[in-house]
Amino acid sequence: MAVCGGVTECKNFENNVEIETIAKFAVEEHNKKENATLEFVKVVSAKEQVVSGKIYYITIETNDGKTYEAKLWVKPWENFQELQEFKPAA
């Protein structure tokens, strides 16, 4: 169960359509902003934080063989998604 303000691991993220959709959105938004051509491969890990909506911290594998960390803010009741950060994983 998510705790308001606390960051928790997303269980069963490998089979979660919502998290995969958000991860694909992150790659698409990064490509638009950076004029890049990365392609989504899979979600490596995912965490969430309940705020006004949710902040997702998702580690994504792409077709260049690298992993990236994405931070996204999502408010589904407003149909709102915002990529806040996309960087190579440490």
XYZ file of C-alpha atoms in Angstrom:
90
model
C 0.000 0.000 0.000
C 1.364 3.417 -0.965
C 2.017 5.900 1.826
C 1.312 9.548 1.055
C 4.674 11.218 0.427
C 6.688 8.012 0.802
C 8.488 6.284 -2.085
C 7.581 2.603 -2.431
C 8.602 -0.200 -4.780
C 5.992 -1.084 -7.402
C 5.201 -4.771 -7.065
C 4.714 -6.811 -10.247
C 5.913 -3.893 -12.397
C 6.953 -6.417 -15.087
C 3.283 -7.213 -15.782
C 1.849 -3.751 -15.168
C 0.393 -2.204 -18.324
C 0.059 1.230 -16.682
C 3.760 1.389 -15.744
C 4.840 0.141 -19.187
C 2.656 2.778 -20.857
C 4.165 5.519 -18.666
C 7.693 4.245 -19.421
C 7.025 4.314 -23.175
C 5.685 7.862 -22.795
C 8.956 8.823 -21.032
C 11.049 7.527 -23.939
C 8.824 9.296 -26.500
C 9.009 12.602 -24.616
C 12.786 12.305 -24.247
C 13.070 11.663 -27.999
C 10.981 14.762 -28.765
C 13.012 17.012 -26.445
C 16.439 15.704 -27.496
C 15.707 14.814 -31.139
C 16.762 11.255 -30.246
C 15.687 7.867 -31.593
C 15.674 5.645 -28.514
C 13.217 2.755 -28.455
C 11.662 1.261 -25.343
C 12.732 -2.317 -24.549
C 11.547 -2.984 -20.987
C 11.026 -1.647 -17.487
C 13.908 -2.682 -15.208
C 12.483 -1.295 -11.950
C 9.756 1.053 -10.776
C 8.934 3.049 -7.656
C 6.068 5.399 -6.913
C 5.409 8.300 -4.594
C 1.898 9.486 -3.786
C 1.626 13.273 -4.076
C -1.076 15.229 -5.894
C -1.223 12.259 -8.227
C 1.848 10.031 -8.355
C 5.517 10.509 -9.082
C 6.999 7.449 -10.791
C 10.708 6.647 -10.725
C 11.217 4.139 -13.519
C 14.429 2.546 -14.754
C 14.065 1.802 -18.459
C 16.139 -0.321 -20.828
C 16.346 0.993 -24.391
C 17.510 -0.319 -27.760
C 20.985 1.225 -27.358
C 21.694 -1.338 -24.616
C 21.707 1.328 -21.900
C 19.400 1.979 -18.981
C 17.879 5.314 -18.119
C 16.161 6.702 -15.051
C 12.930 8.552 -15.689
C 10.907 10.628 -13.244
C 7.297 11.261 -14.233
C 4.403 13.056 -12.582
C 0.997 11.546 -13.368
C -2.502 12.787 -12.489
C -4.896 10.398 -14.275
C -8.073 12.278 -13.306
C -6.736 15.294 -15.244
C -5.275 13.192 -18.097
C -1.904 14.703 -17.127
C 1.549 13.163 -17.599
C 4.803 15.097 -17.359
C 8.324 13.828 -17.862
C 10.373 15.641 -15.237
C 13.706 13.900 -15.644
C 15.352 11.426 -18.047
C 19.003 10.575 -17.534
C 21.424 7.652 -17.906
C 21.201 5.271 -14.950
C 24.092 5.508 -12.515
